[in-house]
Amino acid sequence: MTKPTTTPTHRKKLMRTWPLLTPTVGLLLLWAFVPLAMTLWFSFQRYNLLDPTITGFAGWSNYKFLLESPAFLISIFNELVLVGAVLIITLVLGVAFAVLFDQEFIGRSIARLLVIAPFFVMPTVAALIWKNLLMDPVNGVFAYLARLLGFTPVDWFTHYPMAGVVMIVAWEWVPFATLILLTAMQSLDRQQVEAAKMDGARGPQILRYVILPHLSRPLTIVMMMETIYLLAVFAEIFVTTSGGPGNATTTLTYLIYLRALVSFNVGGASAGGVLAVILANIVALFLIRTVARNVDL
Amino acid sequence: MCTLELKNLRKAYGNIEVIKGIDLTINDREFVVFVGPSGCGKSTLLRMIAGLEEITGGDLLIDGVRVNDVPPDKRGLAMVFQSYALYPHMTVADNMAFALRLAGVPKAERDARVQVAAKTLQLDALLDRKPANLSGGQRQRVAIGRAIVRQPKAFLFDEPLSNLDAALRVQTRIEIAKLHNDLQSTMIYVTHDQIEAMTLADRIVVFNAGHIEQVGTPLELYHNPANLFVAGFIGSPKMNLIGAEVESSNGQSSTLRLEGGSPFTVPTALGQGEKVTVGIRPEHIAVTDQGTISGRVEVIEHLGNETIAYASIGGAEPLTVKLPSASTVQLGETLHFAPRGHAALFNQAGQAIALPRG
């Protein structure tokens, strides 16, 4: 290693770097810290958009009010159900598609394009298509198929609202998982699979002992990235169920929206926002620990 | 016990035939090396034997049983891959025991068998390591160990030394030879390196463009190549192959005019005007004043134990001559060369013409 250079003559030659760094760092600080600081500030304020006379320091009352409201616990539960269910579905289907589309078959490139396609559909549009064209109990394709087979059509957003939302969000995110995992599949050493075949491994065992260990890192990455985005799912809920019926599909994200822009309670919504940040950090902590364990071979 | 029989074995991808009818019998405990230039189909044939490539036509028999449609693991063969193909997330011990684990062998027996193999290959100290923490040579040994643990009927090696550096290659080659001695099992070894083939094989199979050029012991191939391809492929430095035309023939011997004009006599009758190719190994050329072939030395390579000289004799290719290291030959010097027996002769189709041994 070179010696640390702190001699005065050398020092003069060194450039001052902080003027160059300041714009970027400053922008990042503004970008990240100002909204967070404002949220923190508002969460301790009495602040309601409908009544400008309510002002002043609120202490912990915004938090107390939120934590005591039955909607809060339900929303956290819903959030976890949504994220968990979508993660499981996308990872399982992602692995399946990655393995499938890695095989040689006629029309593979077109099939690959099609399996990626849902990713390019905007969440609002996707939700509307699913709600009105597919899952509608009267006009939807699912209802038509159900009637064709002699079943009673399911009114998804009335009877299984969370399942309905999960289906839509999973449909949007399977392509992402497939894309990352398919790329990873292509770097799998074919001779390893052949060696496993020679060793007597059949399909499921090759999946278990060769393919899944190979995919463990990309799987963790997919899991982490999806979690970040899934915690913020909003449009799909807004378009389909508006958080209902009752609280059935109100996630924390959606609850904050309800507090802020339906009740116009900025203080309460900010308290929810702060709690959401904490929740996201707890989830992130768990994920990063699994990633760290996985990445260290 | 393991004999392999290949009967008119064929492989085609669509309309393109890459293995064009191979007939070969590999005897029990024999070390057979498939050698040939890249793309000649030797690896494909090995993979067909292993069961990794489907057989398009013909029969593959192991111990007399047709195994064309038997899955790879049921053929009782073990393969060592060029890239080693170790399972990166498993320890050395797990890698070696994997096949036994899949076969449902109890843990105690698995461990015992891994221990035995590890001892043979000096892997005892490395059993808990992951492949990523091993050197190339160690990985190679683990790959061989994984094959040994299964106690296969025959071992298949697919260019196992090509990822090693030169020194390690020689060392591992010796280890493989020793292993064959110790295990006394049938081995098939694919390589493009003729030195590996010569040193390891009981019998060499020379491949070219999807068919067999010649099968024989290393010395048979060296002394009696069946055709031009084998003559040029076996031996290092390469055999000198010089075009020639028959000038006269007297029923006992013929006088040829080599490319470049030098006269050359062979002890067989040939038709006048016939075009042939003369093959002389660099080590079978002597420098004498009586030599009929004269050439100017253009390049000298000092290898320490010997000296290789390349002399222009008027033809397209220079004549390669192996000289003792003490030789004082100078660049630009004109020398006279004479063959020291062992010349080979090939007809226009490239097939060897039998010569009486002198």
XYZ file of C-alpha atoms in Angstrom:
655
model
C 0.000 0.000 0.000
C 1.105 3.562 -0.561
C 1.985 5.619 2.444
C -0.603 8.108 3.690
C 0.392 11.434 2.197
C 0.058 14.227 4.727
C 3.203 16.194 4.053
C 2.376 19.914 3.714
C 3.829 20.239 0.222
C 1.784 17.367 -1.013
C -1.314 18.620 0.701
C -1.318 21.798 -1.338
C -1.541 19.778 -4.488
C -4.594 17.892 -3.303
C -7.872 19.207 -4.619
C -10.549 20.312 -2.290
C -13.279 17.802 -3.031
C -16.117 19.104 -0.947
C -17.226 21.757 -3.467
C -17.681 18.983 -5.979
C -19.496 16.687 -3.591
C -21.777 19.281 -2.081
C -24.408 19.486 -4.845
C -25.005 15.737 -4.857
C -24.914 15.266 -1.141
C -27.001 18.376 -0.620
C -29.602 17.238 -3.105
C -29.773 13.823 -1.489
C -30.165 15.406 1.918
C -32.975 17.619 0.665
C -34.560 14.707 -1.151
C -34.518 12.277 1.745
C -34.346 14.277 4.902
C -36.719 17.164 4.324
C -39.793 14.978 3.718
C -38.841 12.740 6.603
C -38.264 15.685 8.909
C -41.537 17.285 7.838
C -43.391 14.045 8.422
C -41.859 13.770 11.867
C -42.729 17.382 12.605
C -46.321 17.044 11.400
C -46.800 13.835 13.331
C -46.431 15.831 16.535
C -48.707 18.659 15.373
C -52.408 19.224 15.484
C -52.997 19.760 11.811
C -56.286 19.249 10.041
C -56.890 20.622 6.580
C -60.610 21.134 7.225
C -60.128 23.265 10.295
C -57.268 25.746 10.258
C -58.052 26.776 13.815
C -56.740 23.454 15.166
C -53.027 24.070 15.633
C -50.239 23.537 18.082
C -48.107 20.788 19.491
C -49.960 17.517 19.853
C -47.439 15.480 21.788
C -47.946 11.749 21.300
C -51.690 12.086 20.817
C -51.551 11.497 17.051
C -49.677 8.241 17.680
C -51.908 7.307 20.568
C -55.007 7.894 18.479
C -53.615 5.846 15.610
C -52.358 2.972 17.735
C -55.666 2.757 19.581
C -57.729 2.742 16.406
C -58.753 -0.790 15.410
C -58.002 0.032 11.773
C -54.291 0.332 12.490
C -53.610 -3.240 13.580
C -55.825 -4.558 10.817
C -53.950 -2.473 8.275
C -50.580 -3.806 9.414
C -51.963 -7.328 9.288
C -53.310 -6.669 5.779
C -50.013 -5.196 4.707
C -48.144 -8.301 5.823
C -50.683 -10.640 4.216
C -50.470 -8.777 0.937
C -46.674 -8.627 0.860
C -46.277 -12.208 2.096
C -48.808 -13.733 -0.282
C -47.520 -11.853 -3.306
C -43.926 -12.750 -2.433
C -44.731 -16.446 -2.159
C -46.713 -16.505 -5.406
C -44.166 -14.511 -7.402
C -41.166 -16.467 -6.134
C -42.756 -19.866 -6.765
C -44.062 -18.902 -10.205
C -40.859 -17.000 -10.952
C -38.720 -20.083 -10.356
C -41.140 -22.228 -12.344
C -41.142 -19.836 -15.311
C -37.387 -19.301 -15.128
C -36.763 -23.051 -15.336
C -39.423 -23.479 -18.024
C -38.325 -20.624 -20.263
C -34.709 -21.652 -19.932
C -35.521 -24.819 -21.922
C -35.218 -24.927 -25.670
C -38.566 -24.873 -27.436
C -40.082 -23.395 -30.554
C -41.223 -19.805 -30.099
C -39.196 -19.370 -26.939
C -38.310 -15.739 -27.526
C -41.940 -14.796 -28.096
C -42.986 -16.731 -25.009
C -40.315 -14.957 -22.999
C -41.532 -11.597 -24.222
C -45.105 -12.458 -23.271
C -44.204 -13.606 -19.787
C -42.361 -10.342 -19.175
C -45.104 -8.191 -20.699
C -47.336 -7.650 -17.611
C -44.462 -5.757 -16.034
C -44.936 -2.964 -18.550
C -48.611 -2.445 -17.729
C -49.162 0.462 -15.351
C -50.602 -0.587 -11.971
C -53.761 1.467 -12.428
C -54.393 0.043 -15.868
C -53.644 -3.486 -14.705
C -56.035 -3.136 -11.807
C -58.774 -1.760 -14.052
C -58.344 -4.554 -16.583
C -58.533 -7.199 -13.888
C -61.437 -5.547 -12.122
C -63.618 -4.841 -15.137
C -62.626 -7.345 -17.800
C -61.557 -10.400 -15.833
C -62.987 -10.425 -12.324
C -66.296 -8.672 -12.813
C -69.016 -11.051 -11.550
C -71.352 -10.196 -14.430
C -69.242 -9.253 -17.445
C -65.852 -10.699 -16.527
C -64.051 -13.513 -18.282
C -63.739 -15.494 -15.038
C -67.479 -15.253 -14.475
C -68.118 -16.377 -18.044
C -65.846 -19.374 -17.581
C -67.441 -20.219 -14.262
C -70.912 -20.148 -15.776
C -69.716 -22.190 -18.718
C -68.612 -24.903 -16.305
C -71.781 -24.620 -14.273
C -70.403 -22.795 -11.261
C -71.692 -19.649 -9.613
C -69.404 -16.750 -10.558
C -67.299 -15.414 -7.710
C -67.705 -11.775 -6.794
C -64.069 -11.371 -5.934
C -64.012 -7.897 -4.446
C -67.045 -8.555 -2.285
C -66.262 -11.998 -0.949
C -62.491 -12.441 -1.331
C -61.229 -8.869 -1.620
C -57.717 -9.545 -0.377
C -57.338 -12.578 -2.655
C -58.439 -10.410 -5.542
C -55.867 -7.711 -4.811
C -53.154 -10.319 -4.262
C -53.939 -11.867 -7.657
C -53.550 -8.544 -9.434
C -50.354 -7.522 -7.668
C -48.838 -10.993 -8.096
C -49.662 -10.862 -11.835
C -47.751 -7.600 -12.039
C -44.715 -8.865 -10.183
C -44.266 -12.408 -11.507
C -42.538 -10.998 -14.627
C -39.968 -9.200 -12.483
C -39.112 -12.377 -10.575
C -39.077 -14.385 -13.817
C -36.785 -11.907 -15.525
C -34.163 -11.849 -12.765
C -34.302 -15.609 -12.172
C -34.237 -16.442 -15.881
C -31.078 -14.393 -16.259
C -29.592 -16.248 -13.317
C -30.611 -19.601 -14.821
C -28.606 -18.795 -17.923
C -25.436 -18.584 -15.871
C -25.988 -22.058 -14.423
C -23.181 -24.409 -15.432
C -24.832 -27.048 -17.644
C -22.165 -29.545 -16.681
C -23.339 -29.283 -13.075
C -26.786 -30.417 -14.127
C -25.222 -33.211 -16.158
C -23.032 -34.228 -13.227
C -26.148 -34.369 -11.053
C -27.840 -36.533 -13.687
C -24.877 -38.892 -13.681
C -25.084 -38.948 -9.886
C -28.668 -40.153 -10.174
C -30.621 -36.948 -9.573
C -34.058 -36.698 -11.168
C -35.932 -33.482 -11.978
C -37.069 -32.558 -8.445
C -33.665 -33.398 -6.983
C -31.866 -31.358 -9.614
C -34.186 -28.481 -8.680
C -33.539 -28.982 -4.982
C -29.784 -29.581 -5.019
C -28.514 -27.726 -8.060
C -30.965 -25.114 -9.348
C -32.326 -23.659 -6.099
C -28.892 -23.267 -4.468
C -27.747 -21.569 -7.644
C -30.759 -19.238 -7.518
C -30.520 -18.478 -3.813
C -28.822 -15.130 -4.277
C -31.048 -13.790 -7.041
C -34.044 -15.077 -5.060
C -32.980 -12.976 -2.097
C -32.486 -9.951 -4.306
C -35.931 -10.409 -5.860
C -37.435 -10.825 -2.420
C -35.843 -7.660 -1.129
C -36.677 -5.495 -4.099
C -40.231 -6.739 -4.303
C -40.777 -6.133 -0.600
C -39.702 -2.533 -0.975
C -42.196 -1.983 -3.769
C -44.975 -4.104 -2.327
C -45.007 -2.217 0.966
C -46.031 0.812 -1.087
C -48.799 -0.820 -3.161
C -51.542 1.703 -3.523
C -53.051 2.082 -6.986
C -54.362 -1.480 -7.164
C -56.241 -1.073 -3.886
C -57.469 2.377 -4.744
C -58.838 1.309 -8.105
C -60.421 -1.974 -7.067
C -61.644 -1.994 -3.472
C -60.757 1.403 -2.030
C -59.572 -0.458 1.030
C -62.895 -2.206 1.577
C -65.199 -3.828 2.096
C -64.851 -2.386 5.592
C -61.144 -2.564 6.342
C -60.571 -5.833 4.493
C -57.973 -4.486 2.072
C -56.780 -1.385 3.922
C -53.012 -1.658 4.180
C -50.910 0.774 6.181
C -50.104 2.704 3.031
C -53.761 2.962 2.198
C -54.639 3.884 5.778
C -52.230 6.832 5.629
C -53.933 7.959 2.459
C -57.339 7.671 4.129
C -56.207 9.696 7.131
C -54.539 12.379 5.059
C -56.801 12.900 2.103
C -60.145 11.500 3.183
C -60.168 12.666 6.808
C -57.748 15.519 6.013
C -55.981 14.710 9.257
C -52.400 15.535 8.345
C -51.113 14.973 11.879
C -52.594 11.484 12.127
C -51.451 10.563 8.634
C -47.925 11.718 9.410
C -47.875 9.572 12.522
C -48.909 6.657 10.296
C -46.134 7.569 7.897
C -43.546 7.473 10.651
C -44.817 4.082 11.800
C -44.700 2.851 8.193
C -41.056 3.902 7.951
C -40.318 2.001 11.156
C -42.183 -1.064 9.891
C -40.346 -0.928 6.582
C -37.045 -0.717 8.413
C -37.834 -3.744 10.542
C -38.699 -5.730 7.408
C -35.579 -4.431 5.671
C -33.423 -5.420 8.620
C -34.639 -9.004 8.419
C -34.121 -9.099 4.674
C -30.657 -7.599 4.751
C -29.633 -10.130 7.353
C -30.810 -12.984 5.142
C -29.070 -11.402 2.159
C -25.862 -10.994 4.120
C -26.008 -14.624 5.133
C -26.721 -15.696 1.582
C -24.151 -13.562 -0.129
C -21.384 -14.735 2.147
C -20.639 -18.102 0.595
C -15.869 -56.108 -14.773
C -16.881 -53.880 -17.582
C -16.661 -54.236 -21.294
C -18.208 -51.714 -23.604
C -19.276 -52.447 -27.119
C -20.128 -49.773 -29.629
C -21.925 -51.106 -32.658
C -22.331 -48.744 -35.583
C -23.062 -45.915 -33.173
C -24.434 -42.801 -34.809
C -25.415 -39.326 -33.745
C -27.101 -36.694 -35.848
C -28.376 -33.218 -35.078
C -31.131 -32.755 -37.634
C -29.557 -33.599 -40.950
C -26.005 -33.150 -39.779
C -24.358 -36.385 -38.780
C -21.562 -35.822 -36.276
C -20.826 -39.429 -35.330
C -20.754 -41.541 -38.463
C -20.998 -45.135 -37.368
C -18.481 -46.074 -34.697
C -17.583 -49.737 -34.104
C -15.384 -50.283 -31.102
C -14.934 -52.750 -28.286
C -13.436 -51.569 -25.030
C -12.140 -54.416 -22.920
C -12.347 -54.829 -19.177
C -9.777 -52.781 -17.230
C -8.549 -51.154 -20.366
C -7.493 -47.515 -20.483
C -8.765 -46.220 -23.799
C -8.043 -42.686 -24.937
C -10.168 -40.955 -27.558
C -8.007 -38.416 -29.269
C -8.600 -36.086 -32.168
C -8.777 -32.428 -33.111
C -11.559 -30.319 -31.613
C -14.900 -30.877 -33.274
C -14.075 -34.442 -34.315
C -16.917 -35.873 -32.202
C -14.870 -37.549 -29.487
C -16.577 -35.672 -26.662
C -19.978 -36.262 -28.190
C -19.256 -39.971 -28.337
C -18.200 -39.967 -24.686
C -21.392 -38.154 -23.753
C -23.386 -40.725 -25.713
C -21.708 -43.474 -23.720
C -22.453 -41.549 -20.505
C -26.103 -41.166 -21.476
C -26.034 -37.385 -21.661
C -26.627 -37.389 -25.406
C -29.258 -39.448 -27.096
C -28.036 -42.134 -29.467
C -29.431 -41.653 -32.965
C -28.502 -45.045 -34.335
C -26.635 -48.236 -33.513
C -26.223 -50.041 -30.216
C -24.278 -49.372 -27.057
C -23.656 -52.439 -24.938
C -22.249 -52.437 -21.431
C -21.320 -55.961 -20.306
C -23.411 -57.284 -23.153
C -26.581 -55.420 -22.199
C -27.987 -52.836 -24.575
C -28.191 -49.533 -22.686
C -29.262 -47.082 -25.395
C -32.357 -46.104 -23.427
C -31.014 -46.560 -19.908
C -30.742 -43.262 -17.967
C -27.195 -42.068 -17.151
C -27.120 -43.044 -13.485
C -28.329 -46.572 -14.201
C -25.478 -47.289 -16.585
C -23.055 -47.510 -13.685
C -20.575 -45.113 -15.227
C -18.981 -42.085 -13.601
C -17.808 -39.021 -15.437
C -15.187 -36.394 -14.694
C -16.071 -33.165 -16.468
C -13.781 -30.639 -18.057
C -15.097 -27.844 -15.819
C -15.152 -30.318 -12.892
C -18.847 -29.395 -12.383
C -18.607 -29.548 -8.615
C -21.668 -28.417 -6.690
C -20.518 -25.007 -5.403
C -22.755 -24.871 -2.329
C -21.695 -28.278 -1.010
C -18.537 -29.160 0.867
C -15.992 -31.491 -0.679
C -17.359 -34.364 1.399
C -20.960 -33.612 0.351
C -19.910 -33.331 -3.263
C -18.323 -36.737 -3.141
C -21.198 -38.325 -1.232
C -23.963 -36.791 -3.333
C -24.577 -39.797 -5.564
C -24.640 -42.132 -2.551
C -27.041 -39.809 -0.753
C -29.415 -39.859 -3.723
C -29.120 -43.622 -3.847
C -30.182 -43.801 -0.197
C -26.925 -45.218 1.154
C -26.825 -44.884 4.972
C -24.703 -42.041 6.333
C -22.123 -44.233 8.074
C -21.323 -46.094 4.872
C -21.295 -42.872 2.881
C -18.762 -41.338 5.231
C -16.613 -44.438 5.143
C -16.527 -44.513 1.362
C -15.776 -40.805 1.142
C -12.937 -41.279 3.622
C -11.413 -44.069 1.566
C -11.582 -42.048 -1.643
C -10.278 -38.938 0.107
C -7.305 -40.863 1.396
C -6.483 -42.181 -2.067
C -6.531 -38.665 -3.468
C -5.028 -36.864 -0.453
C -8.171 -34.864 0.103
C -8.536 -35.755 3.799
C -7.705 -32.259 4.987
C -10.044 -30.568 2.548
C -13.278 -32.451 3.181
C -15.003 -29.506 4.903
C -14.041 -26.911 2.324
C -16.262 -25.538 -0.402
C -15.059 -25.887 -4.016
C -14.573 -22.106 -4.227
C -11.775 -22.408 -1.660
C -9.824 -25.045 -3.586
C -7.139 -24.702 -6.204
C -7.659 -26.031 -9.719
C -5.732 -29.213 -9.038
C -7.634 -29.854 -5.818
C -10.965 -29.351 -7.570
C -9.832 -31.797 -10.199
C -9.088 -34.359 -7.506
C -12.487 -33.795 -5.893
C -14.117 -34.390 -9.268
C -12.207 -37.649 -9.583
C -13.060 -38.494 -5.975
C -16.735 -37.969 -6.693
C -16.402 -40.535 -9.460
C -14.449 -43.038 -7.345
C -16.926 -42.957 -4.453
C -19.633 -44.334 -6.694
C -17.522 -47.404 -7.485
C -18.547 -47.254 -11.117
C -18.084 -49.954 -13.720
C -16.114 -47.520 -15.833
C -14.742 -44.013 -15.587
C -15.279 -41.435 -18.291
C -12.916 -38.462 -18.435
C -13.812 -35.492 -20.617
C -10.618 -33.484 -21.169
C -10.009 -33.403 -17.426
C -6.624 -31.716 -17.557
C -7.301 -28.911 -19.976
C -8.016 -26.351 -17.250
C -4.781 -27.011 -15.376
C -1.441 -25.319 -15.874
C 1.361 -27.232 -17.553
C 3.190 -28.438 -14.429
C 0.030 -29.560 -12.701
C -1.128 -31.269 -15.859
C 1.892 -33.544 -15.895
C 1.489 -34.316 -12.208
C -2.227 -35.059 -12.502
C -1.581 -37.192 -15.570
C 0.724 -39.354 -13.507
C -1.861 -39.527 -10.737
C -4.519 -40.677 -13.170
C -2.173 -43.354 -14.493
C -1.514 -44.497 -10.936
C -5.218 -44.454 -10.176
C -5.897 -46.728 -13.119
C -3.261 -49.094 -11.829
C -4.749 -49.113 -8.337
C -8.423 -49.328 -9.241
C -8.023 -51.701 -12.174
C -11.201 -50.424 -13.758
C -12.137 -49.554 -17.303
C -11.422 -45.954 -18.212
C -12.283 -43.914 -21.265
C -10.433 -40.665 -21.572
C -11.063 -37.912 -24.080
C -8.354 -35.446 -24.971
C -7.059 -33.424 -27.876
C -3.553 -33.658 -26.464
C -1.609 -36.455 -28.104
C 0.983 -36.544 -25.312
C -1.750 -37.335 -22.777
C -2.999 -39.982 -25.149
C 0.424 -41.547 -25.648
C 1.321 -41.577 -21.961
C -1.939 -42.817 -20.486
C -3.488 -45.161 -22.987
C -3.480 -48.900 -23.294
C -5.123 -48.246 -26.615
C -5.642 -45.010 -28.471
C -8.611 -44.324 -30.714
C -7.860 -41.548 -33.173
C -10.962 -39.669 -34.304
C -11.417 -37.375 -37.208
C -14.636 -35.815 -38.496
C -16.936 -38.260 -36.721
C -15.224 -41.517 -37.605
C -12.322 -43.590 -36.330
C -9.024 -43.175 -38.186
C -7.109 -45.847 -36.318
C -7.213 -47.883 -33.131
C -4.067 -49.239 -31.563
C -1.547 -49.133 -28.785
C 0.462 -45.915 -28.554
C 3.510 -47.532 -30.130
C 1.523 -49.099 -32.957
C 0.182 -45.692 -33.840
C 3.610 -44.166 -33.547
C 5.384 -46.730 -35.674
C 2.659 -47.769 -38.078
C 0.188 -44.956 -38.635
C -2.581 -46.250 -40.872
C -2.966 -43.012 -42.738
C -1.728 -39.471 -43.150
C -4.064 -38.104 -40.496
C -2.761 -40.374 -37.761
C 0.801 -39.857 -38.940
C 0.445 -36.110 -38.597
C -1.476 -36.258 -35.335
C 0.628 -38.624 -33.257
C 4.135 -37.612 -32.328
C 5.765 -34.378 -31.309
C 7.333 -32.612 -33.085
C 5.101 -33.598 -35.976
C 6.167 -36.203 -38.493
C 7.618 -34.717 -41.665
C 5.190 -35.379 -44.491
C 6.774 -34.717 -47.838
C 5.115 -35.045 -51.194
C 7.016 -37.223 -53.671
C 6.779 -38.763 -57.121
C 8.063 -42.190 -58.120
C 10.915 -41.849 -60.601
C 11.802 -45.481 -61.103
C 10.985 -48.841 -59.606
C 12.820 -52.127 -59.988
C 10.477 -54.559 -58.274
C 12.456 -54.461 -55.015
C 12.800 -50.803 -54.348
C 11.750 -47.509 -55.820
C 13.457 -44.193 -56.168
C 11.369 -41.182 -55.371
C 11.910 -37.547 -56.139
C 10.906 -35.534 -53.086
C 9.274 -32.155 -53.304
C 12.238 -29.837 -53.629
C 14.211 -32.245 -55.747
C 16.034 -34.585 -53.353
C 16.102 -38.292 -54.258
C 14.794 -40.862 -51.792
C 14.755 -44.646 -51.905
C 12.065 -46.881 -50.418
C 12.223 -50.682 -50.247
C 9.019 -51.451 -52.123
C 7.752 -51.619 -55.662
C 5.668 -48.699 -56.859
C 4.204 -47.626 -60.170
C 6.306 -45.117 -62.062
C 4.954 -41.571 -61.873
C 2.817 -42.434 -58.884
C 2.336 -39.606 -56.400
C 2.980 -40.595 -52.780
C 3.730 -38.941 -49.457
C 6.811 -39.844 -47.477
C 6.605 -39.632 -43.691
C 9.759 -39.399 -41.637
C 9.748 -38.619 -37.938
C 12.143 -35.852 -36.882
C 13.913 -38.304 -34.572
C 14.504 -40.713 -37.465
C 16.686 -38.386 -39.451
C 20.436 -38.461 -39.233
C 22.849 -35.776 -40.327
C 25.566 -37.431 -42.436
C 27.708 -36.369 -45.327
C 26.282 -39.264 -47.358
C 22.720 -37.988 -46.901
C 20.793 -37.498 -50.114
C 18.495 -34.812 -48.798
C 20.209 -31.496 -48.408
C 18.726 -28.476 -46.735
C 19.605 -25.125 -45.265
C 18.927 -24.702 -41.561
C 16.456 -21.848 -41.048
C 15.348 -22.101 -37.429
C 16.970 -23.778 -34.426
C 15.137 -24.485 -31.192
C 17.301 -25.440 -28.214
C 15.203 -27.431 -25.783
C 18.085 -28.396 -23.511
C 17.777 -32.148 -23.805
C 17.605 -31.923 -27.566
C 17.743 -29.450 -30.401
C 15.134 -29.115 -33.100
C 16.275 -27.786 -36.451
C 14.017 -26.713 -39.307
C 15.735 -26.995 -42.644
C 14.452 -25.860 -45.995
C 14.755 -28.660 -48.537
C 13.057 -26.808 -51.355
C 9.500 -27.903 -50.641
C 6.666 -25.930 -49.069
C 7.255 -27.243 -45.569
C 10.644 -27.231 -43.848
C 12.113 -30.535 -42.730
C 11.994 -30.914 -38.953
C 15.027 -32.705 -37.539
C 15.623 -33.714 -33.959
C 19.289 -33.423 -33.019
C 21.178 -34.179 -29.829
C 21.611 -31.127 -27.637
C 25.349 -31.266 -28.125
C 24.883 -30.643 -31.829
C 26.839 -27.663 -33.088
C 24.601 -26.977 -36.044
C 24.594 -23.326 -37.107
C 21.855 -21.216 -38.570
C 22.230 -20.980 -42.332
C 24.369 -24.091 -42.530
C 23.581 -26.571 -45.286
C 23.315 -30.114 -44.004
C 22.799 -33.530 -45.567
C 20.130 -35.739 -44.096
C 19.503 -39.448 -44.335
C 16.619 -41.433 -42.841
C 17.425 -43.937 -40.099
C 14.877 -46.569 -41.012
C 11.230 -46.118 -40.050
C 10.102 -44.066 -42.997
C 6.403 -44.311 -43.761
C 4.790 -44.138 -47.154
C 1.268 -43.063 -48.009
C -0.585 -43.319 -51.267
C -2.583 -40.541 -52.856
C -5.686 -41.450 -50.831
C -3.639 -40.944 -47.677
C -3.530 -44.637 -46.745
C -0.284 -46.203 -45.568
C 1.631 -48.411 -47.990
C 3.132 -51.338 -46.137
C 6.912 -51.371 -46.136
C 9.072 -54.343 -45.166
C 10.673 -53.646 -41.800
C 14.403 -53.243 -42.102
